[in-house]
PDB file of C-alpha atoms in Angstrom:
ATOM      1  CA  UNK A 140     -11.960  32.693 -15.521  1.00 48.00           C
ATOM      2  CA  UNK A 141     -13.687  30.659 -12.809  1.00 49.00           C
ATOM      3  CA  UNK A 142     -15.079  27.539 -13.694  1.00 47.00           C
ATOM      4  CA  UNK A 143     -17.765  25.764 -11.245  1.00 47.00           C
ATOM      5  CA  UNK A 144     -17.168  21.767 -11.894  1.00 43.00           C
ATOM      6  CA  UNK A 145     -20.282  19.548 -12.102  1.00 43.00           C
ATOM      7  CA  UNK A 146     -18.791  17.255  -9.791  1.00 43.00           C
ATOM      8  CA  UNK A 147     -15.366  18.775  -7.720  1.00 42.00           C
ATOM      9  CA  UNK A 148     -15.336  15.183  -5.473  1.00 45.00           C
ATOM     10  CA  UNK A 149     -14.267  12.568  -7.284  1.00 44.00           C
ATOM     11  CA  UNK A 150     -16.758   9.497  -6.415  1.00 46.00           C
ATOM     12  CA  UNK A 151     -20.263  11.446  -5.204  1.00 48.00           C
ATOM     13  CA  UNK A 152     -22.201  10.181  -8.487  1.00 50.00           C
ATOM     14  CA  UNK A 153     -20.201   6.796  -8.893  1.00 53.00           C
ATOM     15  CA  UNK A 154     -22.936   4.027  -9.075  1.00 79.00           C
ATOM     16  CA  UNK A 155     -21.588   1.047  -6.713  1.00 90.00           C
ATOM     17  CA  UNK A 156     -23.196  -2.629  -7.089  1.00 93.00           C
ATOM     18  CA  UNK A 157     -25.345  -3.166  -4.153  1.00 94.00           C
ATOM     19  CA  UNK A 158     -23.068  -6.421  -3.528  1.00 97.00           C
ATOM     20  CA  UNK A 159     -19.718  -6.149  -3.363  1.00 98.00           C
ATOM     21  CA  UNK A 160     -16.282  -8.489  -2.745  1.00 98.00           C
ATOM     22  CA  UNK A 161     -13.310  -7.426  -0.299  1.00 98.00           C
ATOM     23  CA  UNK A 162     -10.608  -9.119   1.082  1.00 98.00           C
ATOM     24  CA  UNK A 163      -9.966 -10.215   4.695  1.00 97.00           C
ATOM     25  CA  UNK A 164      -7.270 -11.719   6.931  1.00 96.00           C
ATOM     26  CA  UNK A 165      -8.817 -13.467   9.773  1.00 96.00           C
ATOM     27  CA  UNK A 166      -5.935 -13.840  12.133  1.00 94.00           C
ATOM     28  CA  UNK A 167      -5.383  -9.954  12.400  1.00 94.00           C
ATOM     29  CA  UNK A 168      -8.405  -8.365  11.126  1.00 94.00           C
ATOM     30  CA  UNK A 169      -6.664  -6.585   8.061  1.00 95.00           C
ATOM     31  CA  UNK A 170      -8.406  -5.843   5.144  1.00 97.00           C
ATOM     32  CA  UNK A 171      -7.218  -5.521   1.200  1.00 96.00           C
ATOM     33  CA  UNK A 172      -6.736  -1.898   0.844  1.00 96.00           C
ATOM     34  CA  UNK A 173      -4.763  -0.076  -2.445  1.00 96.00           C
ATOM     35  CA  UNK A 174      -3.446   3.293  -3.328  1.00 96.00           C
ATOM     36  CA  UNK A 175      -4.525   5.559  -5.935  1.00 96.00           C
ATOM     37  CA  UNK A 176      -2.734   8.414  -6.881  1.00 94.00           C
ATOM     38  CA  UNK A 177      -2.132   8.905  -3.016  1.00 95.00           C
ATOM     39  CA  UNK A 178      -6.039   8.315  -1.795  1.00 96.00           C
ATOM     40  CA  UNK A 179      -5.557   5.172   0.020  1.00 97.00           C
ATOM     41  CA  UNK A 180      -9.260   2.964   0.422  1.00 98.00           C
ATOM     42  CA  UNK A 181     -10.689  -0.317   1.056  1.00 98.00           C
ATOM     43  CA  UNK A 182     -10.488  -2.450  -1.990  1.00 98.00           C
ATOM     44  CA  UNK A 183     -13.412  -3.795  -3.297  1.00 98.00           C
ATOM     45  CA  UNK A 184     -14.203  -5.891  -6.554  1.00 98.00           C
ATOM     46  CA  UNK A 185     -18.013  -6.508  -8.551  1.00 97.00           C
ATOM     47  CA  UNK A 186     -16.846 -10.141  -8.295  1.00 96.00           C
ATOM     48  CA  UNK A 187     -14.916 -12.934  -6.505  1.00 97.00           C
ATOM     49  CA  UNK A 188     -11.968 -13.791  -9.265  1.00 96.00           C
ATOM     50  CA  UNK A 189     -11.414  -9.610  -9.382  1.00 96.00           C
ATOM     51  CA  UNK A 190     -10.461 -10.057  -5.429  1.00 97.00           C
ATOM     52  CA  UNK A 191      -8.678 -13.241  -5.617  1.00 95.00           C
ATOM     53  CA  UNK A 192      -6.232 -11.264  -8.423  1.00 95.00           C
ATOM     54  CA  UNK A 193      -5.893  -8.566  -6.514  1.00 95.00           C
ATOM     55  CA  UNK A 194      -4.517 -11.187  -3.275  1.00 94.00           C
ATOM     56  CA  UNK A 195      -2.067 -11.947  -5.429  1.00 92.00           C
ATOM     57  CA  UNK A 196      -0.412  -8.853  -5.319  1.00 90.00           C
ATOM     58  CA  UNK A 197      -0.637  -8.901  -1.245  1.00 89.00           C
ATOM     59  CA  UNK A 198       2.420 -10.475   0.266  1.00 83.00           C
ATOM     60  CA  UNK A 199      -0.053 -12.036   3.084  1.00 88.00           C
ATOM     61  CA  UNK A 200      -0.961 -15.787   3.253  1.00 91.00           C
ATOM     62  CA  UNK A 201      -4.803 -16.514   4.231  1.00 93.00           C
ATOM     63  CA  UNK A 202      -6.585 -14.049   2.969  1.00 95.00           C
ATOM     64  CA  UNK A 203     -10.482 -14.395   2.088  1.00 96.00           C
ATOM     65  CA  UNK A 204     -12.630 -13.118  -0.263  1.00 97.00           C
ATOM     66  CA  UNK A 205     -15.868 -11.824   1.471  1.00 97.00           C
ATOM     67  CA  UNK A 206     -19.182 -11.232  -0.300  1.00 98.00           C
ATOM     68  CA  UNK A 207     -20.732  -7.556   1.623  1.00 98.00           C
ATOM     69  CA  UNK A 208     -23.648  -5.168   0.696  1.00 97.00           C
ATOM     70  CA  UNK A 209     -22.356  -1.530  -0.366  1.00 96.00           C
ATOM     71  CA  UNK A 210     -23.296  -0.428   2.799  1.00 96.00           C
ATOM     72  CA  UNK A 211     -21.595  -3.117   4.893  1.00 98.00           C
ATOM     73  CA  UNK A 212     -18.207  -1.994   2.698  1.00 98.00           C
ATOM     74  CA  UNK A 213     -18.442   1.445   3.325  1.00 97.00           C
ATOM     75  CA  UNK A 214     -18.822   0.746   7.488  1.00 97.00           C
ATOM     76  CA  UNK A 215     -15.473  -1.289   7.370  1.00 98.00           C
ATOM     77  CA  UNK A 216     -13.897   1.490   5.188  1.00 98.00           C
ATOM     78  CA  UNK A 217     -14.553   3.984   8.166  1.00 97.00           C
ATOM     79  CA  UNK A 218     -13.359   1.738  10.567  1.00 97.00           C
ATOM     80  CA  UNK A 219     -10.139   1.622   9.153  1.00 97.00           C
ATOM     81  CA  UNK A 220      -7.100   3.639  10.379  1.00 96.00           C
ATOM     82  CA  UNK A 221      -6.305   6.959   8.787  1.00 96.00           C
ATOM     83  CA  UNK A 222      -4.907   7.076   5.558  1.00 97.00           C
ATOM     84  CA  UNK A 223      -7.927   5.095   4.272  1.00 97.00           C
ATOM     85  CA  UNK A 224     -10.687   7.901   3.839  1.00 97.00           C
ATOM     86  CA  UNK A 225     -12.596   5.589   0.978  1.00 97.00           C
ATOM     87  CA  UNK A 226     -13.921   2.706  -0.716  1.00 97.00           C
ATOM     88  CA  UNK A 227     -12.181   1.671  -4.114  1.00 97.00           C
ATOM     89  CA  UNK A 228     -13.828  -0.400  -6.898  1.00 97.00           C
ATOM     90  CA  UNK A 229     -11.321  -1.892  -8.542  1.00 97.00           C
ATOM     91  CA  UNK A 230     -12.002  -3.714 -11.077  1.00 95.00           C
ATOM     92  CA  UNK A 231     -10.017  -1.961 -13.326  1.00 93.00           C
ATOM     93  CA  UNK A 232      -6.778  -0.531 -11.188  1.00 90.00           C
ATOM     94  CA  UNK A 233      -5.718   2.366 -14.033  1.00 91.00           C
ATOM     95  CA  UNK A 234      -8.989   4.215 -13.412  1.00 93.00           C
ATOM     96  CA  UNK A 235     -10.388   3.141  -9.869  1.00 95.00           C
ATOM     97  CA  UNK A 236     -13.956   4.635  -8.667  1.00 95.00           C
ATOM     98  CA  UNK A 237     -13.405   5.902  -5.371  1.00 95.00           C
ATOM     99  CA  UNK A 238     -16.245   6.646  -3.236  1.00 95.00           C
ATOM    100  CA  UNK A 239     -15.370   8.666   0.254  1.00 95.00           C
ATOM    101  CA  UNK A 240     -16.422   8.222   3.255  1.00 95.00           C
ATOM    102  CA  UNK A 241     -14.404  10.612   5.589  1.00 90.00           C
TER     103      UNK A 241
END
């Protein structure tokens, strides 16, 4: 039997913080992005210690933590290249909230 989900896109009734925290690397413009269960997205954290965690797992020196509105996060997520197609809260990396944006 058919079954009509509530919800078939994973992320449309996710409730971001209106701030959020990403990562950036000023000498080439990269941003912290992760992998989840192959939907690659902008990595973003609810607070500054989440993102600096996270860095440590990035094998690039000089990264900063960045404090940007929901909106301002989901702009840089578009501008990245393909594979990212969303923004990731992860605060807790075993069950991201992934909100798309292409």
């Amino acid at each position: 039997m058919n079954q009509i989900l509530d919800c078939p896109v994973l992320g449309l009734t996710t409730e971001f913080p209106d701030q959020l925290f990403v990562l950036r690397h000023p000498p080439t413009g990269k941003y912290g992005c992760y992998s989840h269960e192959g939907i690659h997205g902008l990595a973003s954290f609810t607070d500054e210690a989440g993102a600096y965690r996270f860095s440590e797992h990035i094998g690039l020196n000089g990264l900063i933590c960045e404090a940007v509105s929901f909106d301002e996060a989901r702009e840089i997520a578009k501008q990245r290249p393909l594979p990212i197609v969303s923004l990731m809260l992860l605060d807790d990396l075993r069950t991201p909230k992934i909100h798309y944006v292409r």
